[in-house]
């Protein structure tokens, strides 16, 4: 019996990284050869649910290992204090994780995201295998500055005791991964196809974290143009803002564009699947998406996806085309192309895109199934332990 310790940077039930590893752990739980424990940074979010499941959950505060942001004069002035505080929190987390691993005899540490280094440092110190599960670019998508540098981080990935999982080929290439690394797409959907609801309602959907990097502002500008021609359409926005001040900015923007009454900010919600099933389309506007979990979720629900044709979103579209010989979403690279796509959907109706929607659903049920992802991760664990023995 081998024991895995998962380390998470967030306990939010709405976070893609949390949802992805939860699906894996639910399947690992059934394995006769693996047991696991999980480290959460606090007792909010999924904590109570996971404890009720009978999972071994440890609560250890941690911070991203990257440099604290310097976006305001105040944050610049407080940078030394914030930096030292983050280092203190993470050093304490590193010590506690080492203690847990020794006492509970964990055989491997699996860090759920690339922005954590506490699991890596503990594993190297104890000479046990460590896995970095890279789900993000860090700098391109979240604007985080990699500590101490991107070059050092890449060297860390190639350490003898480190192994890496990337969720796309793009991420694999971006971090110059080597033979101790594999590409394993997130497990998002079951392999059973859902019935598609063709009775769509007149709205477009944006789902995900509200930030400049995710492209919400470009979607608001595009919707303003659409609404002039199709006043019956609404834009529904499902997701929490990075902070309250950014939410104020977005509301001010909708007011200036005279679309406040037609844009519905729903916040973080557990109704996203229902929203996807009834939407005329979902817009993935992030220009530097790692993978785009919500894109996969939308396609599985029979929702047409209009996506910025780069990085993880492009890779998903390309995978679908290779698999089915058909486009599985509408690609765009400029504001004018986004406006044109939304306008054509509003003009033509959803049935023009029926073949595209059905091809997309088949693609994601095959490529991004939870069972396939879990089997691949278990095979990677087996490979690591065979190599280490």
Short mmCIF file of C-alpha atoms in Angstrom, two decimals:
data_model
loop_
_atom_site.label_atom_id
_atom_site.label_comp_id
_atom_site.label_asym_id
_atom_site.label_seq_id
_atom_site.Cartn_x
_atom_site.Cartn_y
_atom_site.Cartn_z
CA UNK A 1 0.00 0.00 0.00
CA UNK A 2 1.40 3.40 -1.04
CA UNK A 3 0.35 6.70 0.51
CA UNK A 4 0.01 10.00 -1.35
CA UNK A 5 -0.15 13.44 0.24
CA UNK A 6 -1.94 16.02 -1.90
CA UNK A 7 -1.23 19.69 -1.22
CA UNK A 8 -3.73 22.35 -2.33
CA UNK A 9 -3.41 26.12 -2.43
CA UNK A 10 -7.18 26.70 -2.26
CA UNK A 11 -10.23 25.11 -0.67
CA UNK A 12 -12.74 26.89 -2.92
CA UNK A 13 -15.35 24.48 -4.31
CA UNK A 14 -15.55 26.62 -7.45
CA UNK A 15 -11.84 26.56 -8.32
CA UNK A 16 -10.91 24.47 -11.33
CA UNK A 17 -7.81 23.00 -9.69
CA UNK A 18 -9.81 21.94 -6.63
CA UNK A 19 -12.60 20.37 -8.68
CA UNK A 20 -10.08 18.54 -10.86
CA UNK A 21 -8.13 16.93 -8.03
CA UNK A 22 -11.34 16.13 -6.12
CA UNK A 23 -12.54 14.03 -9.07
CA UNK A 24 -9.21 12.20 -9.08
CA UNK A 25 -9.27 11.57 -5.33
CA UNK A 26 -12.80 10.15 -5.53
CA UNK A 27 -11.46 7.51 -7.92
CA UNK A 28 -8.16 6.99 -6.07
CA UNK A 29 -10.28 6.25 -3.00
CA UNK A 30 -11.44 3.06 -4.74
CA UNK A 31 -7.89 1.90 -5.47
CA UNK A 32 -6.66 -1.19 -3.56
CA UNK A 33 -3.03 -0.04 -3.66
CA UNK A 34 -3.18 3.70 -2.90
CA UNK A 35 -4.33 5.72 0.11
CA UNK A 36 -4.17 9.49 0.41
CA UNK A 37 -4.32 12.49 2.67
CA UNK A 38 -4.83 16.10 1.62
CA UNK A 39 -3.53 19.44 2.90
CA UNK A 40 -5.91 22.42 2.68
CA UNK A 41 -4.91 26.02 3.52
CA UNK A 42 -7.99 26.64 5.70
CA UNK A 43 -11.27 25.17 6.97
CA UNK A 44 -13.54 26.88 4.45
CA UNK A 45 -14.95 25.66 1.14
CA UNK A 46 -14.62 21.91 0.63
CA UNK A 47 -13.19 21.23 4.10
CA UNK A 48 -16.36 20.04 5.87
CA UNK A 49 -17.52 17.96 2.92
CA UNK A 50 -14.18 16.19 2.60
CA UNK A 51 -14.00 15.49 6.33
CA UNK A 52 -17.54 14.01 6.17
CA UNK A 53 -16.36 11.74 3.36
CA UNK A 54 -13.87 10.28 5.81
CA UNK A 55 -10.85 11.70 3.99
CA UNK A 56 -7.73 12.50 5.99
CA UNK A 57 -7.59 16.30 5.84
CA UNK A 58 -4.85 18.46 7.33
CA UNK A 59 -5.22 22.23 7.59
CA UNK A 60 -1.96 24.11 7.06
CA UNK A 61 -1.92 27.75 5.99
CA UNK A 62 0.15 28.39 2.88
CA UNK A 63 0.82 31.12 0.34
CA UNK A 64 1.85 31.14 -3.30
CA UNK A 65 5.62 30.85 -3.56
CA UNK A 66 5.73 33.70 -6.09
CA UNK A 67 6.55 37.33 -5.37
CA UNK A 68 3.67 39.28 -3.79
CA UNK A 69 1.94 41.56 -6.34
CA UNK A 70 2.99 45.18 -6.70
CA UNK A 71 0.04 46.79 -8.46
CA UNK A 72 -0.52 49.82 -6.25
CA UNK A 73 1.69 52.30 -4.40
CA UNK A 74 0.56 50.74 -1.12
CA UNK A 75 1.51 47.21 -2.26
CA UNK A 76 4.92 48.46 -3.42
CA UNK A 77 5.59 50.07 -0.04
CA UNK A 78 4.42 46.97 1.82
CA UNK A 79 6.26 44.53 -0.46
CA UNK A 80 9.14 43.72 1.97
CA UNK A 81 6.69 42.97 4.79
CA UNK A 82 4.39 40.91 2.55
CA UNK A 83 7.34 38.99 1.12
CA UNK A 84 8.77 38.13 4.53
CA UNK A 85 5.31 37.23 5.87
CA UNK A 86 4.68 34.83 2.97
CA UNK A 87 8.10 33.28 3.51
CA UNK A 88 7.34 32.81 7.21
CA UNK A 89 3.93 31.20 6.51
CA UNK A 90 5.43 28.84 3.95
CA UNK A 91 8.42 27.92 6.09
CA UNK A 92 6.06 26.94 8.88
CA UNK A 93 3.96 24.95 6.38
CA UNK A 94 7.08 23.19 5.10
CA UNK A 95 8.02 22.11 8.65
CA UNK A 96 4.51 20.83 9.40
CA UNK A 97 4.32 18.90 6.14
CA UNK A 98 7.65 17.23 6.84
CA UNK A 99 6.39 16.22 10.27
CA UNK A 100 3.17 14.75 8.81
CA UNK A 101 5.02 12.82 6.11
CA UNK A 102 7.39 11.28 8.68
CA UNK A 103 4.66 10.43 11.21
CA UNK A 104 2.12 9.11 8.70
CA UNK A 105 4.71 7.52 6.39
CA UNK A 106 3.60 9.12 3.13
CA UNK A 107 5.46 7.81 0.10
CA UNK A 108 4.95 10.70 -2.33
CA UNK A 109 3.89 14.36 -2.25
CA UNK A 110 1.64 15.63 -5.05
CA UNK A 111 1.40 19.45 -5.28
CA UNK A 112 -1.86 20.29 -7.01
CA UNK A 113 -0.61 23.51 -8.64
CA UNK A 114 2.70 24.96 -9.74
CA UNK A 115 2.60 28.02 -7.49
CA UNK A 116 3.35 25.99 -4.35
CA UNK A 117 6.86 25.01 -3.29
CA UNK A 118 6.29 23.70 0.25
CA UNK A 119 5.59 20.15 -0.90
CA UNK A 120 8.57 20.18 -3.24
CA UNK A 121 10.94 21.35 -0.51
CA UNK A 122 9.61 18.81 2.00
CA UNK A 123 9.93 15.94 -0.49
CA UNK A 124 13.48 16.89 -1.51
CA UNK A 125 14.47 17.19 2.14
CA UNK A 126 13.04 13.72 2.88
CA UNK A 127 14.34 12.14 -0.37
CA UNK A 128 10.89 11.01 -1.51
CA UNK A 129 9.28 11.64 -4.92
CA UNK A 130 7.42 14.86 -5.57
CA UNK A 131 4.93 15.69 -8.33
CA UNK A 132 4.29 19.18 -9.64
CA UNK A 133 0.83 19.28 -11.27
CA UNK A 134 1.17 22.28 -13.59
CA UNK A 135 -2.22 23.77 -14.39
CA UNK A 136 -1.15 27.34 -15.07
CA UNK A 137 1.55 29.47 -16.70
CA UNK A 138 1.70 31.62 -13.55
CA UNK A 139 3.04 34.70 -15.35
CA UNK A 140 1.07 34.72 -18.62
CA UNK A 141 -2.33 33.89 -17.16
CA UNK A 142 -2.26 35.16 -13.57
CA UNK A 143 0.40 37.85 -13.85
CA UNK A 144 2.46 36.29 -11.04
CA UNK A 145 6.22 36.69 -11.01
CA UNK A 146 7.81 33.29 -10.48
CA UNK A 147 10.09 33.11 -7.43
CA UNK A 148 13.03 33.27 -7.55
CA UNK A 149 12.90 33.10 -11.38
CA UNK A 150 11.29 31.13 -14.18
CA UNK A 151 14.71 29.65 -15.03
CA UNK A 152 15.16 28.36 -11.48
CA UNK A 153 11.65 26.91 -11.47
CA UNK A 154 12.34 25.00 -14.70
CA UNK A 155 15.54 23.62 -13.19
CA UNK A 156 13.54 22.54 -10.14
CA UNK A 157 11.19 20.56 -12.39
CA UNK A 158 14.21 18.58 -13.62
CA UNK A 159 15.44 17.66 -10.16
CA UNK A 160 16.11 13.93 -9.73
CA UNK A 161 13.26 13.49 -7.20
CA UNK A 162 10.74 15.62 -9.06
CA UNK A 163 8.14 14.48 -11.57
CA UNK A 164 5.74 16.71 -13.47
CA UNK A 165 2.21 16.48 -14.81
CA UNK A 166 1.07 19.22 -17.19
CA UNK A 167 -2.57 19.53 -18.22
CA UNK A 168 -1.74 20.57 -21.82
CA UNK A 169 1.03 20.14 -24.36
CA UNK A 170 1.40 23.92 -24.37
CA UNK A 171 2.29 23.96 -20.68
CA UNK A 172 4.69 21.03 -21.21
CA UNK A 173 6.55 23.03 -23.87
CA UNK A 174 6.35 26.34 -21.99
CA UNK A 175 8.21 24.89 -19.02
CA UNK A 176 10.60 22.88 -21.20
CA UNK A 177 9.63 19.64 -19.47
CA UNK A 178 11.76 16.51 -19.80
CA UNK A 179 11.31 12.72 -19.80
CA UNK A 180 10.17 12.70 -16.15
CA UNK A 181 7.08 14.65 -17.21
CA UNK A 182 3.77 13.66 -18.77
CA UNK A 183 0.76 15.42 -20.27
CA UNK A 184 -2.49 14.32 -18.62
CA UNK A 185 -5.63 16.25 -19.49
CA UNK A 186 -7.95 17.11 -16.61
CA UNK A 187 -10.74 14.68 -15.85
CA UNK A 188 -13.86 16.80 -16.10
CA UNK A 189 -16.73 14.71 -17.45
CA UNK A 190 -18.11 11.20 -17.32
CA UNK A 191 -17.91 9.14 -20.49
CA UNK A 192 -21.70 9.00 -20.81
CA UNK A 193 -23.07 11.64 -23.19
CA UNK A 194 -25.78 13.90 -21.76
CA UNK A 195 -28.90 14.76 -23.70
CA UNK A 196 -28.60 18.22 -25.22
CA UNK A 197 -31.26 20.83 -24.48
CA UNK A 198 -31.93 22.56 -27.81
CA UNK A 199 -34.45 24.94 -26.30
CA UNK A 200 -31.92 27.69 -25.68
CA UNK A 201 -32.64 31.08 -24.15
CA UNK A 202 -31.50 34.48 -25.49
CA UNK A 203 -28.34 35.00 -23.48
CA UNK A 204 -24.61 34.50 -23.72
CA UNK A 205 -22.61 33.22 -20.76
CA UNK A 206 -19.24 34.14 -19.28
CA UNK A 207 -18.11 31.67 -16.62
CA UNK A 208 -14.95 31.92 -14.55
CA UNK A 209 -12.93 34.19 -12.32
CA UNK A 210 -13.49 37.86 -13.08
CA UNK A 211 -10.16 39.45 -13.92
CA UNK A 212 -8.51 41.35 -16.76
CA UNK A 213 -6.55 38.21 -17.67
CA UNK A 214 -9.76 36.23 -18.15
CA UNK A 215 -11.03 38.77 -20.68
CA UNK A 216 -14.32 39.79 -19.07
CA UNK A 217 -13.88 43.40 -20.21
CA UNK A 218 -13.57 42.42 -23.86
CA UNK A 219 -16.79 40.41 -23.49
CA UNK A 220 -18.64 43.42 -22.07
CA UNK A 221 -17.53 45.60 -25.00
CA UNK A 222 -18.60 42.92 -27.50
CA UNK A 223 -21.97 42.48 -25.80
CA UNK A 224 -22.62 46.23 -25.97
CA UNK A 225 -22.29 46.04 -29.77
CA UNK A 226 -24.50 42.94 -29.95
CA UNK A 227 -27.19 44.44 -27.74
CA UNK A 228 -27.72 47.36 -30.08
CA UNK A 229 -28.86 44.91 -32.77
CA UNK A 230 -30.47 42.30 -30.54
CA UNK A 231 -31.93 44.06 -27.49
CA UNK A 232 -33.64 40.87 -26.29
CA UNK A 233 -30.27 39.26 -25.50
CA UNK A 234 -28.67 39.22 -22.06
CA UNK A 235 -25.17 38.50 -20.81
CA UNK A 236 -24.95 36.31 -17.72
CA UNK A 237 -21.68 36.40 -15.79
CA UNK A 238 -21.00 33.51 -13.40
CA UNK A 239 -17.90 33.92 -11.27
CA UNK A 240 -16.35 35.83 -8.41
CA UNK A 241 -14.17 38.93 -8.98
CA UNK A 242 -10.53 39.01 -7.92
CA UNK A 243 -11.56 41.68 -5.40
CA UNK A 244 -14.44 44.03 -4.63
CA UNK A 245 -12.77 47.03 -6.28
CA UNK A 246 -12.61 45.17 -9.59
CA UNK A 247 -16.30 44.36 -9.31
CA UNK A 248 -16.94 48.09 -8.89
CA UNK A 249 -14.90 48.74 -12.05
CA UNK A 250 -16.96 46.25 -14.04
CA UNK A 251 -20.26 47.71 -12.85
CA UNK A 252 -19.02 51.19 -13.73
CA UNK A 253 -18.10 49.92 -17.18
CA UNK A 254 -21.55 48.44 -17.80
CA UNK A 255 -23.09 51.72 -16.71
CA UNK A 256 -20.99 53.74 -19.16
CA UNK A 257 -21.86 51.29 -21.93
CA UNK A 258 -25.59 51.54 -21.04
CA UNK A 259 -25.94 47.78 -20.59
CA UNK A 260 -26.28 47.58 -16.80
CA UNK A 261 -29.86 46.28 -16.95
CA UNK A 262 -28.89 43.58 -19.44
CA UNK A 263 -25.75 42.19 -17.76
CA UNK A 264 -26.44 39.88 -14.83
CA UNK A 265 -23.52 39.40 -12.45
CA UNK A 266 -24.37 36.16 -10.64
CA UNK A 267 -21.22 35.75 -8.54
CA UNK A 268 -19.82 32.32 -7.70
CA UNK A 269 -22.70 29.90 -8.19
CA UNK A 270 -23.36 26.17 -8.23
CA UNK A 271 -25.87 26.68 -11.09
CA UNK A 272 -23.24 26.94 -13.84
CA UNK A 273 -24.21 23.64 -15.48
CA UNK A 274 -27.83 24.78 -15.81
CA UNK A 275 -26.70 28.14 -17.20
CA UNK A 276 -24.55 26.37 -19.80
CA UNK A 277 -27.35 24.08 -20.95
CA UNK A 278 -29.68 26.99 -21.75
CA UNK A 279 -27.17 29.54 -23.11
CA UNK A 280 -26.88 30.34 -26.81
CA UNK A 281 -23.14 30.25 -26.29
CA UNK A 282 -20.37 30.55 -23.71
CA UNK A 283 -17.44 32.89 -24.32
CA UNK A 284 -13.93 31.78 -23.30
CA UNK A 285 -12.11 35.11 -23.61
CA UNK A 286 -8.87 34.36 -21.76
CA UNK A 287 -5.90 34.95 -24.10
CA UNK A 288 -3.55 32.76 -22.06
CA UNK A 289 -5.69 29.93 -20.73
CA UNK A 290 -3.87 26.94 -19.26
CA UNK A 291 -6.57 24.48 -20.32
CA UNK A 292 -9.99 26.01 -19.76
CA UNK A 293 -12.00 23.68 -17.56
CA UNK A 294 -15.18 25.68 -18.11
CA UNK A 295 -14.78 25.17 -21.86
CA UNK A 296 -14.84 21.41 -21.33
CA UNK A 297 -17.77 21.67 -18.92
CA UNK A 298 -19.73 23.81 -21.40
CA UNK A 299 -19.14 21.40 -24.28
CA UNK A 300 -20.21 18.45 -22.14
CA UNK A 301 -23.46 20.28 -21.34
CA UNK A 302 -24.19 20.88 -25.04
CA UNK A 303 -23.25 24.56 -24.95
CA UNK A 304 -21.67 26.22 -27.99
CA UNK A 305 -18.24 27.69 -27.13
CA UNK A 306 -16.79 30.84 -28.66
CA UNK A 307 -13.12 30.79 -27.66
CA UNK A 308 -10.00 32.92 -28.05
CA UNK A 309 -7.83 30.84 -30.38
CA UNK A 310 -4.63 30.55 -28.33
CA UNK A 311 -2.90 28.34 -25.75
CA UNK A 312 -5.15 25.84 -23.93
CA UNK A 313 -8.34 26.84 -25.73
CA UNK A 314 -6.71 26.43 -29.14
CA UNK A 315 -5.30 23.06 -28.07
CA UNK A 316 -8.80 21.88 -27.16
CA UNK A 317 -10.21 23.07 -30.48
CA UNK A 318 -7.31 21.43 -32.35
CA UNK A 319 -7.78 18.16 -30.44
CA UNK A 320 -11.44 18.13 -31.40
CA UNK A 321 -10.69 18.78 -35.05
CA UNK A 322 -8.09 15.98 -35.10
CA UNK A 323 -10.50 13.58 -33.43
CA UNK A 324 -13.69 14.34 -35.36
CA UNK A 325 -12.54 16.12 -38.51
CA UNK A 326 -14.84 19.02 -37.57
CA UNK A 327 -14.55 22.27 -35.66
CA UNK A 328 -15.91 21.89 -32.12
CA UNK A 329 -16.14 25.60 -31.32
CA UNK A 330 -16.01 29.05 -32.87
CA UNK A 331 -12.50 30.51 -32.84
CA UNK A 332 -11.73 34.23 -32.70
CA UNK A 333 -8.62 36.41 -32.39
CA UNK A 334 -9.99 39.96 -32.27
CA UNK A 335 -12.85 41.97 -30.81
CA UNK A 336 -14.41 42.32 -34.25
CA UNK A 337 -14.34 38.53 -34.74
CA UNK A 338 -15.96 38.00 -31.33
CA UNK A 339 -18.72 40.51 -32.14
CA UNK A 340 -19.24 38.85 -35.53
CA UNK A 341 -19.50 35.39 -33.95
CA UNK A 342 -22.05 36.52 -31.35
CA UNK A 343 -24.05 38.37 -34.01
CA UNK A 344 -24.17 35.34 -36.32
CA UNK A 345 -25.37 33.08 -33.51
CA UNK A 346 -28.09 35.56 -32.56
CA UNK A 347 -29.09 35.86 -36.23
CA UNK A 348 -28.94 32.20 -37.27
CA UNK A 349 -30.23 30.42 -34.17
CA UNK A 350 -28.65 27.45 -32.46
CA UNK A 351 -29.58 24.70 -34.94
CA UNK A 352 -27.06 25.93 -37.50
CA UNK A 353 -24.38 24.84 -35.00
CA UNK A 354 -25.90 21.48 -34.11
CA UNK A 355 -23.13 19.37 -35.68
CA UNK A 356 -20.45 21.50 -33.99
CA UNK A 357 -22.09 21.16 -30.57
CA UNK A 358 -22.52 17.38 -30.92
CA UNK A 359 -18.90 16.94 -32.10
CA UNK A 360 -17.70 19.01 -29.13
CA UNK A 361 -19.65 16.88 -26.66
CA UNK A 362 -18.24 13.66 -28.12
CA UNK A 363 -14.71 15.08 -28.02
CA UNK A 364 -14.72 16.10 -24.37
CA UNK A 365 -16.43 12.91 -23.21
CA UNK A 366 -13.59 10.96 -24.83
CA UNK A 367 -10.53 13.12 -24.14
CA UNK A 368 -11.38 14.62 -20.75
CA UNK A 369 -13.12 11.80 -18.91
CA UNK A 370 -12.55 11.45 -15.18
CA UNK A 371 -11.79 7.73 -15.48
CA UNK A 372 -9.20 8.26 -18.22
CA UNK A 373 -7.48 11.01 -16.21
CA UNK A 374 -7.39 8.93 -13.02
CA UNK A 375 -6.07 5.86 -14.83
CA UNK A 376 -3.30 7.96 -16.36
CA UNK A 377 -2.32 9.43 -12.99
CA UNK A 378 -2.29 5.99 -11.33
CA UNK A 379 -0.12 4.68 -14.16
CA UNK A 380 2.23 7.61 -13.57
CA UNK A 381 2.39 6.80 -9.85
CA UNK A 382 3.20 3.18 -10.74
CA UNK A 383 5.93 4.34 -13.09
CA UNK A 384 7.46 6.57 -10.41
CA UNK A 385 7.52 3.86 -7.76
CA UNK A 386 8.97 1.33 -10.21
CA UNK A 387 11.66 3.83 -11.13
CA UNK A 388 12.43 4.67 -7.51
CA UNK A 389 12.63 1.02 -6.38
#
